[in-house]
PDB file of C-alpha atoms in Angstrom:
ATOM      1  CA  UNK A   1     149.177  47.823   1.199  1.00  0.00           C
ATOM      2  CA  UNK A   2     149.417  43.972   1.175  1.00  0.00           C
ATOM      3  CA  UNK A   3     146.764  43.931   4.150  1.00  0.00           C
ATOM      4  CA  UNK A   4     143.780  44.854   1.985  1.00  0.00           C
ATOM      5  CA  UNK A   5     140.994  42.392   1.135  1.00  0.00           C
ATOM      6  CA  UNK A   6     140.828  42.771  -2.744  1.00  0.00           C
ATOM      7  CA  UNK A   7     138.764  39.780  -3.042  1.00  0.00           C
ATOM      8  CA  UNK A   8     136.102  41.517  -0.724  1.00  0.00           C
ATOM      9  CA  UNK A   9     136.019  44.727  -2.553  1.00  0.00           C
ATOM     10  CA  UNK A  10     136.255  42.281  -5.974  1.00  0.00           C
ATOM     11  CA  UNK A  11     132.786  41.114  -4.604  1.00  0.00           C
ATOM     12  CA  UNK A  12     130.813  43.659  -3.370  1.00  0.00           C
ATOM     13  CA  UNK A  13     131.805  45.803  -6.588  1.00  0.00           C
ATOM     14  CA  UNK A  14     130.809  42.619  -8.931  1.00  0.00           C
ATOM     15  CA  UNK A  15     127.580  42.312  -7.175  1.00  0.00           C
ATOM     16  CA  UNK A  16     126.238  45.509  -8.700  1.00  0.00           C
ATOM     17  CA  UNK A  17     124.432  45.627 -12.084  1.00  0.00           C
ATOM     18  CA  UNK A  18     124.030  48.673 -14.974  1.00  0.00           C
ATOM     19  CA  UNK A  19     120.340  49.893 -14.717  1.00  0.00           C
ATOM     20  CA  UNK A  20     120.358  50.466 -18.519  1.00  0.00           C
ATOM     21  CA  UNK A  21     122.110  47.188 -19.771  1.00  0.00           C
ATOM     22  CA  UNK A  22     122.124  44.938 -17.069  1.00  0.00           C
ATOM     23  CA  UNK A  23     125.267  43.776 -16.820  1.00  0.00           C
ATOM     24  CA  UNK A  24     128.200  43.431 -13.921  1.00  0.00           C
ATOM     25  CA  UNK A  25     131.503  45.437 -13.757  1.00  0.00           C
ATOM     26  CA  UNK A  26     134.963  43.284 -13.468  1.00  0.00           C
ATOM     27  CA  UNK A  27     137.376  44.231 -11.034  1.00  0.00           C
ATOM     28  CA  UNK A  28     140.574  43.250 -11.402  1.00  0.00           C
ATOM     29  CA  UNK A  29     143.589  44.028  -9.286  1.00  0.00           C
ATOM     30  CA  UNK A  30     146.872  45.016 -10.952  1.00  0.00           C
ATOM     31  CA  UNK A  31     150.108  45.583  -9.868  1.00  0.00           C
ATOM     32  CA  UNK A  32     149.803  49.470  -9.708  1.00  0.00           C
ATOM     33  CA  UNK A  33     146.191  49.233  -8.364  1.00  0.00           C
ATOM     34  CA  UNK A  34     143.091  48.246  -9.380  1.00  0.00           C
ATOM     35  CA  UNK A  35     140.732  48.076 -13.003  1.00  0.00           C
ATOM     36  CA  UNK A  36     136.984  48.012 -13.492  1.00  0.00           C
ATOM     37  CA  UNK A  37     135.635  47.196 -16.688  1.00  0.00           C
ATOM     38  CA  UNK A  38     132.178  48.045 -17.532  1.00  0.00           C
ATOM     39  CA  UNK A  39     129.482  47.698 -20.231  1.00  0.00           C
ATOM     40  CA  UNK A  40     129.540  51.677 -20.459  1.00  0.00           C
ATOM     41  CA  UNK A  41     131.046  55.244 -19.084  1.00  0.00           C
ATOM     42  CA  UNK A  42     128.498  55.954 -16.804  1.00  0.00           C
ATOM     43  CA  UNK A  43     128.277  52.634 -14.859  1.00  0.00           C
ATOM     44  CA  UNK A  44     132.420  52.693 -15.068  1.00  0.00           C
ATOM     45  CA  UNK A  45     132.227  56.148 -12.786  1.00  0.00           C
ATOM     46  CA  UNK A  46     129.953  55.328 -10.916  1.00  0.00           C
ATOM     47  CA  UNK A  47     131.701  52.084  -9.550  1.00  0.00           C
ATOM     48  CA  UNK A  48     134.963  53.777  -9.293  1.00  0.00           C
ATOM     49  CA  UNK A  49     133.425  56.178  -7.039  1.00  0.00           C
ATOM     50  CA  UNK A  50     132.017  53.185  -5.219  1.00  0.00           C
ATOM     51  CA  UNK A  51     135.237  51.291  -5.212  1.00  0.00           C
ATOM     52  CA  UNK A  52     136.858  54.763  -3.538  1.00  0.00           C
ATOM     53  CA  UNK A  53     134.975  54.438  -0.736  1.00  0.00           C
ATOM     54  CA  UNK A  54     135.520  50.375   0.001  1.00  0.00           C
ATOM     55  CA  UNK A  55     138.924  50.755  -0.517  1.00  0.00           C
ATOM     56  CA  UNK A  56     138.808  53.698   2.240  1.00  0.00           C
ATOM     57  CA  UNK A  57     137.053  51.260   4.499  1.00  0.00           C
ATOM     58  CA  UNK A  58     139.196  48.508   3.694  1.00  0.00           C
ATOM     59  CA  UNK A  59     142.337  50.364   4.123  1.00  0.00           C
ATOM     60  CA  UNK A  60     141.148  51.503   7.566  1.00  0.00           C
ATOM     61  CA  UNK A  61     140.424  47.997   8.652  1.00  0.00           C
ATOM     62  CA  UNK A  62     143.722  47.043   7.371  1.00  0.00           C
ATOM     63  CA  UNK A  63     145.516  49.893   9.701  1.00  0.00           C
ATOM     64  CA  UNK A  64     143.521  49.139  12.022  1.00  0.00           C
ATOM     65  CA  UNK A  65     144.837  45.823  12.671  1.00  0.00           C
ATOM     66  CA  UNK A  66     148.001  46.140  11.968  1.00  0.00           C
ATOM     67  CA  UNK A  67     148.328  48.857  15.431  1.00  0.00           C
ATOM     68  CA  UNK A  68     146.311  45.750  17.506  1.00  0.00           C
ATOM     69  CA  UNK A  69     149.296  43.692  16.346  1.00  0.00           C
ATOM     70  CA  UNK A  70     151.894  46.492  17.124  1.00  0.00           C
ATOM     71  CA  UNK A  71     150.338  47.384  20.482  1.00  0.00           C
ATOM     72  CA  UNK A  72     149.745  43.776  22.199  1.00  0.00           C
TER      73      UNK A  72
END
């Protein structure tokens, strides 16, 4: 969906930081998606969970506007 803030979910997904070797994932958006790169597996789950849920949000934002501009 072309509609979706990447850069948003880009930052609130590169604002978190490993507890064990503080570092910050990269997110990068890709044609077929999205990547997050990580210092290790654990941290790497756990923002993909993360990133799950903003993109939910974000898609339903995205819908969300789109029907006000249908329905005007």
């Amino acid at each position: 969906m072309e509609n979706i803030d990447y850069n948003s979910v880009k930052r609130k997904i590169e604002r978190e930081r490993c507890i064990k070797h503080n570092k910050n994932p990269k997110f990068e958006k890709t044609s077929k998606g999205f990547n997050i790169s990580a210092c290790c597996e654990d941290f790497r789950s756990k923002m993909l969970k993360k990133t799950e849920k903003i993109m939910a949000e974000e898609t339903k934002l995205a819908v969300e506007q789109m029907l006000k501009k249908a329905f005007r």
